Amino acid sequence: MPSAKVSFMKLVLTILIIAVVYVGGFYVFLQKLPRSVPVQLPSASYGVVFTGSAKRIETGFDLLQRGWQGDLLLTSLYKDTTVSQINGYDLLTPEQQERVQVDYTAQ
């Protein structure tokens, strides 16, 4: 009959082997992950900006100013608001302004 010390050492060795295999597998998994995230996002033909914060609309206009080529839909605007009243609209080129659409009917 093996002594308690030998049984304990076998248990520790078994746990150590399992830990090494687990850490090794995790290391191999990490090595297979891509090193960098693609900078270019997938293109979209339309962007939707839900109102509720001025920053949302500014961010949509910023996308147009940085060269995004899609159309931009501003949704849920107050019925008496015109696009030209929105901060930042005047900073867009006429071509960019043509790509801004407004929706007053969203609930």
mmCIF file with all atom_site columns, C-alpha atoms in Angstrom:
data_model
loop_
_atom_site.group_PDB
_atom_site.id
_atom_site.type_symbol
_atom_site.label_atom_id
_atom_site.label_alt_id
_atom_site.label_comp_id
_atom_site.label_asym_id
_atom_site.label_entity_id
_atom_site.label_seq_id
_atom_site.pdbx_PDB_ins_code
_atom_site.Cartn_x
_atom_site.Cartn_y
_atom_site.Cartn_z
_atom_site.occupancy
_atom_site.B_iso_or_equiv
_atom_site.pdbx_formal_charge
_atom_site.auth_seq_id
_atom_site.auth_comp_id
_atom_site.auth_asym_id
_atom_site.auth_atom_id
_atom_site.pdbx_PDB_model_num
ATOM 1   C CA . MET A 1 1   ? 0.000   0.000  0.000   1.00 0.00 ? 1   MET A CA 1
ATOM 2   C CA . PRO A 1 2   ? 1.536   3.335  -1.028  1.00 0.00 ? 2   PRO A CA 1
ATOM 3   C CA . SER A 1 3   ? 2.163   5.862  1.644   1.00 0.00 ? 3   SER A CA 1
ATOM 4   C CA . ALA A 1 4   ? 0.143   9.056  2.002   1.00 0.00 ? 4   ALA A CA 1
ATOM 5   C CA . LYS A 1 5   ? 3.168   11.089 0.917   1.00 0.00 ? 5   LYS A CA 1
ATOM 6   C CA . VAL A 1 6   ? 3.488   9.170  -2.379  1.00 0.00 ? 6   VAL A CA 1
ATOM 7   C CA . SER A 1 7   ? -0.269  9.512  -3.059  1.00 0.00 ? 7   SER A CA 1
ATOM 8   C CA . PHE A 1 8   ? -0.085  13.227 -2.353  1.00 0.00 ? 8   PHE A CA 1
ATOM 9   C CA . MET A 1 9   ? 2.879   13.618 -4.726  1.00 0.00 ? 9   MET A CA 1
ATOM 10  C CA . LYS A 1 10  ? 0.984   11.755 -7.481  1.00 0.00 ? 10  LYS A CA 1
ATOM 11  C CA . LEU A 1 11  ? -1.994  14.055 -6.982  1.00 0.00 ? 11  LEU A CA 1
ATOM 12  C CA . VAL A 1 12  ? 0.200   17.172 -7.135  1.00 0.00 ? 12  VAL A CA 1
ATOM 13  C CA . LEU A 1 13  ? 1.965   15.846 -10.246 1.00 0.00 ? 13  LEU A CA 1
ATOM 14  C CA . THR A 1 14  ? -1.347  15.073 -11.928 1.00 0.00 ? 14  THR A CA 1
ATOM 15  C CA . ILE A 1 15  ? -2.693  18.571 -11.172 1.00 0.00 ? 15  ILE A CA 1
ATOM 16  C CA . LEU A 1 16  ? 0.555   20.116 -12.419 1.00 0.00 ? 16  LEU A CA 1
ATOM 17  C CA . ILE A 1 17  ? 0.384   18.155 -15.693 1.00 0.00 ? 17  ILE A CA 1
ATOM 18  C CA . ILE A 1 18  ? -3.255  19.204 -16.206 1.00 0.00 ? 18  ILE A CA 1
ATOM 19  C CA . ALA A 1 19  ? -2.328  22.850 -15.528 1.00 0.00 ? 19  ALA A CA 1
ATOM 20  C CA . VAL A 1 20  ? 0.594   22.750 -17.979 1.00 0.00 ? 20  VAL A CA 1
ATOM 21  C CA . VAL A 1 21  ? -1.609  21.210 -20.697 1.00 0.00 ? 21  VAL A CA 1
ATOM 22  C CA . TYR A 1 22  ? -4.323  23.818 -20.051 1.00 0.00 ? 22  TYR A CA 1
ATOM 23  C CA . VAL A 1 23  ? -1.886  26.773 -20.126 1.00 0.00 ? 23  VAL A CA 1
ATOM 24  C CA . GLY A 1 24  ? -0.160  25.324 -23.203 1.00 0.00 ? 24  GLY A CA 1
ATOM 25  C CA . GLY A 1 25  ? -3.476  24.986 -25.017 1.00 0.00 ? 25  GLY A CA 1
ATOM 26  C CA . PHE A 1 26  ? -4.396  28.530 -24.111 1.00 0.00 ? 26  PHE A CA 1
ATOM 27  C CA . TYR A 1 27  ? -1.019  29.739 -25.415 1.00 0.00 ? 27  TYR A CA 1
ATOM 28  C CA . VAL A 1 28  ? -1.576  27.934 -28.738 1.00 0.00 ? 28  VAL A CA 1
ATOM 29  C CA . PHE A 1 29  ? -5.058  29.476 -28.951 1.00 0.00 ? 29  PHE A CA 1
ATOM 30  C CA . LEU A 1 30  ? -3.622  32.975 -28.396 1.00 0.00 ? 30  LEU A CA 1
ATOM 31  C CA . GLN A 1 31  ? -0.999  32.426 -31.071 1.00 0.00 ? 31  GLN A CA 1
ATOM 32  C CA . LYS A 1 32  ? -3.692  31.631 -33.627 1.00 0.00 ? 32  LYS A CA 1
ATOM 33  C CA . LEU A 1 33  ? -5.588  34.881 -33.017 1.00 0.00 ? 33  LEU A CA 1
ATOM 34  C CA . PRO A 1 34  ? -4.989  37.669 -35.547 1.00 0.00 ? 34  PRO A CA 1
ATOM 35  C CA . ARG A 1 35  ? -2.363  40.144 -34.398 1.00 0.00 ? 35  ARG A CA 1
ATOM 36  C CA . SER A 1 36  ? -4.229  43.256 -35.508 1.00 0.00 ? 36  SER A CA 1
ATOM 37  C CA . VAL A 1 37  ? -7.782  44.343 -36.062 1.00 0.00 ? 37  VAL A CA 1
ATOM 38  C CA . PRO A 1 38  ? -8.582  45.582 -39.583 1.00 0.00 ? 38  PRO A CA 1
ATOM 39  C CA . VAL A 1 39  ? -8.710  49.354 -39.665 1.00 0.00 ? 39  VAL A CA 1
ATOM 40  C CA . GLN A 1 40  ? -11.099 49.502 -42.593 1.00 0.00 ? 40  GLN A CA 1
ATOM 41  C CA . LEU A 1 41  ? -14.682 48.943 -41.497 1.00 0.00 ? 41  LEU A CA 1
ATOM 42  C CA . PRO A 1 42  ? -17.133 47.283 -43.853 1.00 0.00 ? 42  PRO A CA 1
ATOM 43  C CA . SER A 1 43  ? -18.784 49.791 -46.127 1.00 0.00 ? 43  SER A CA 1
ATOM 44  C CA . ALA A 1 44  ? -22.416 50.732 -45.748 1.00 0.00 ? 44  ALA A CA 1
ATOM 45  C CA . SER A 1 45  ? -24.592 52.623 -48.182 1.00 0.00 ? 45  SER A CA 1
ATOM 46  C CA . TYR A 1 46  ? -26.707 54.209 -45.458 1.00 0.00 ? 46  TYR A CA 1
ATOM 47  C CA . GLY A 1 47  ? -26.153 55.392 -41.909 1.00 0.00 ? 47  GLY A CA 1
ATOM 48  C CA . VAL A 1 48  ? -28.921 56.086 -39.411 1.00 0.00 ? 48  VAL A CA 1
ATOM 49  C CA . VAL A 1 49  ? -28.595 58.645 -36.629 1.00 0.00 ? 49  VAL A CA 1
ATOM 50  C CA . PHE A 1 50  ? -31.222 58.368 -33.905 1.00 0.00 ? 50  PHE A CA 1
ATOM 51  C CA . THR A 1 51  ? -31.768 61.730 -32.268 1.00 0.00 ? 51  THR A CA 1
ATOM 52  C CA . GLY A 1 52  ? -31.709 62.240 -28.537 1.00 0.00 ? 52  GLY A CA 1
ATOM 53  C CA . SER A 1 53  ? -28.300 63.788 -28.167 1.00 0.00 ? 53  SER A CA 1
ATOM 54  C CA . ALA A 1 54  ? -26.542 66.491 -30.171 1.00 0.00 ? 54  ALA A CA 1
ATOM 55  C CA . LYS A 1 55  ? -23.370 64.406 -30.143 1.00 0.00 ? 55  LYS A CA 1
ATOM 56  C CA . ARG A 1 56  ? -25.075 61.709 -32.185 1.00 0.00 ? 56  ARG A CA 1
ATOM 57  C CA . ILE A 1 57  ? -25.828 64.092 -35.034 1.00 0.00 ? 57  ILE A CA 1
ATOM 58  C CA . GLU A 1 58  ? -22.364 65.665 -34.792 1.00 0.00 ? 58  GLU A CA 1
ATOM 59  C CA . THR A 1 59  ? -20.837 62.188 -35.047 1.00 0.00 ? 59  THR A CA 1
ATOM 60  C CA . GLY A 1 60  ? -22.894 61.465 -38.173 1.00 0.00 ? 60  GLY A CA 1
ATOM 61  C CA . PHE A 1 61  ? -21.780 64.737 -39.750 1.00 0.00 ? 61  PHE A CA 1
ATOM 62  C CA . ASP A 1 62  ? -18.200 63.948 -38.747 1.00 0.00 ? 62  ASP A CA 1
ATOM 63  C CA . LEU A 1 63  ? -18.407 60.653 -40.659 1.00 0.00 ? 63  LEU A CA 1
ATOM 64  C CA . LEU A 1 64  ? -19.398 62.565 -43.788 1.00 0.00 ? 64  LEU A CA 1
ATOM 65  C CA . GLN A 1 65  ? -16.616 65.112 -43.292 1.00 0.00 ? 65  GLN A CA 1
ATOM 66  C CA . ARG A 1 66  ? -14.031 62.339 -42.914 1.00 0.00 ? 66  ARG A CA 1
ATOM 67  C CA . GLY A 1 67  ? -14.945 60.948 -46.318 1.00 0.00 ? 67  GLY A CA 1
ATOM 68  C CA . TRP A 1 68  ? -17.630 58.337 -45.676 1.00 0.00 ? 68  TRP A CA 1
ATOM 69  C CA . GLN A 1 69  ? -19.565 58.021 -48.954 1.00 0.00 ? 69  GLN A CA 1
ATOM 70  C CA . GLY A 1 70  ? -22.940 56.736 -47.742 1.00 0.00 ? 70  GLY A CA 1
ATOM 71  C CA . ASP A 1 71  ? -26.176 58.621 -47.178 1.00 0.00 ? 71  ASP A CA 1
ATOM 72  C CA . LEU A 1 72  ? -27.087 59.706 -43.669 1.00 0.00 ? 72  LEU A CA 1
ATOM 73  C CA . LEU A 1 73  ? -30.617 59.469 -42.245 1.00 0.00 ? 73  LEU A CA 1
ATOM 74  C CA . LEU A 1 74  ? -31.443 61.661 -39.246 1.00 0.00 ? 74  LEU A CA 1
ATOM 75  C CA . THR A 1 75  ? -34.481 60.085 -37.656 1.00 0.00 ? 75  THR A CA 1
ATOM 76  C CA . SER A 1 76  ? -37.068 61.324 -35.147 1.00 0.00 ? 76  SER A CA 1
ATOM 77  C CA . LEU A 1 77  ? -36.362 65.020 -35.576 1.00 0.00 ? 77  LEU A CA 1
ATOM 78  C CA . TYR A 1 78  ? -38.856 67.459 -34.115 1.00 0.00 ? 78  TYR A CA 1
ATOM 79  C CA . LYS A 1 79  ? -41.390 68.318 -36.807 1.00 0.00 ? 79  LYS A CA 1
ATOM 80  C CA . ASP A 1 80  ? -40.471 72.031 -36.914 1.00 0.00 ? 80  ASP A CA 1
ATOM 81  C CA . THR A 1 81  ? -36.709 71.430 -37.134 1.00 0.00 ? 81  THR A CA 1
ATOM 82  C CA . THR A 1 82  ? -34.995 71.875 -40.468 1.00 0.00 ? 82  THR A CA 1
ATOM 83  C CA . VAL A 1 83  ? -31.686 70.298 -41.331 1.00 0.00 ? 83  VAL A CA 1
ATOM 84  C CA . SER A 1 84  ? -30.061 73.705 -41.786 1.00 0.00 ? 84  SER A CA 1
ATOM 85  C CA . GLN A 1 85  ? -30.827 74.521 -38.124 1.00 0.00 ? 85  GLN A CA 1
ATOM 86  C CA . ILE A 1 86  ? -28.698 71.634 -36.856 1.00 0.00 ? 86  ILE A CA 1
ATOM 87  C CA . ASN A 1 87  ? -25.235 72.509 -35.562 1.00 0.00 ? 87  ASN A CA 1
ATOM 88  C CA . GLY A 1 88  ? -22.512 71.400 -37.934 1.00 0.00 ? 88  GLY A CA 1
ATOM 89  C CA . TYR A 1 89  ? -24.697 71.136 -41.037 1.00 0.00 ? 89  TYR A CA 1
ATOM 90  C CA . ASP A 1 90  ? -23.219 74.332 -42.450 1.00 0.00 ? 90  ASP A CA 1
ATOM 91  C CA . LEU A 1 91  ? -19.725 72.781 -42.207 1.00 0.00 ? 91  LEU A CA 1
ATOM 92  C CA . LEU A 1 92  ? -20.664 70.091 -44.733 1.00 0.00 ? 92  LEU A CA 1
ATOM 93  C CA . THR A 1 93  ? -19.946 70.569 -48.414 1.00 0.00 ? 93  THR A CA 1
ATOM 94  C CA . PRO A 1 94  ? -22.975 70.921 -50.704 1.00 0.00 ? 94  PRO A CA 1
ATOM 95  C CA . GLU A 1 95  ? -22.367 67.344 -51.946 1.00 0.00 ? 95  GLU A CA 1
ATOM 96  C CA . GLN A 1 96  ? -22.366 66.058 -48.356 1.00 0.00 ? 96  GLN A CA 1
ATOM 97  C CA . GLN A 1 97  ? -25.489 68.084 -47.515 1.00 0.00 ? 97  GLN A CA 1
ATOM 98  C CA . GLU A 1 98  ? -27.323 66.402 -50.394 1.00 0.00 ? 98  GLU A CA 1
ATOM 99  C CA . ARG A 1 99  ? -26.664 63.019 -48.766 1.00 0.00 ? 99  ARG A CA 1
ATOM 100 C CA . VAL A 1 100 ? -28.360 64.005 -45.478 1.00 0.00 ? 100 VAL A CA 1
ATOM 101 C CA . GLN A 1 101 ? -31.967 62.786 -45.280 1.00 0.00 ? 101 GLN A CA 1
ATOM 102 C CA . VAL A 1 102 ? -34.431 63.618 -42.510 1.00 0.00 ? 102 VAL A CA 1
ATOM 103 C CA . ASP A 1 103 ? -37.235 61.506 -41.052 1.00 0.00 ? 103 ASP A CA 1
ATOM 104 C CA . TYR A 1 104 ? -39.866 63.221 -38.923 1.00 0.00 ? 104 TYR A CA 1
ATOM 105 C CA . THR A 1 105 ? -42.253 60.258 -38.585 1.00 0.00 ? 105 THR A CA 1
ATOM 106 C CA . ALA A 1 106 ? -40.330 57.763 -36.448 1.00 0.00 ? 106 ALA A CA 1
ATOM 107 C CA . GLN A 1 107 ? -42.016 57.047 -33.155 1.00 0.00 ? 107 GLN A CA 1
#
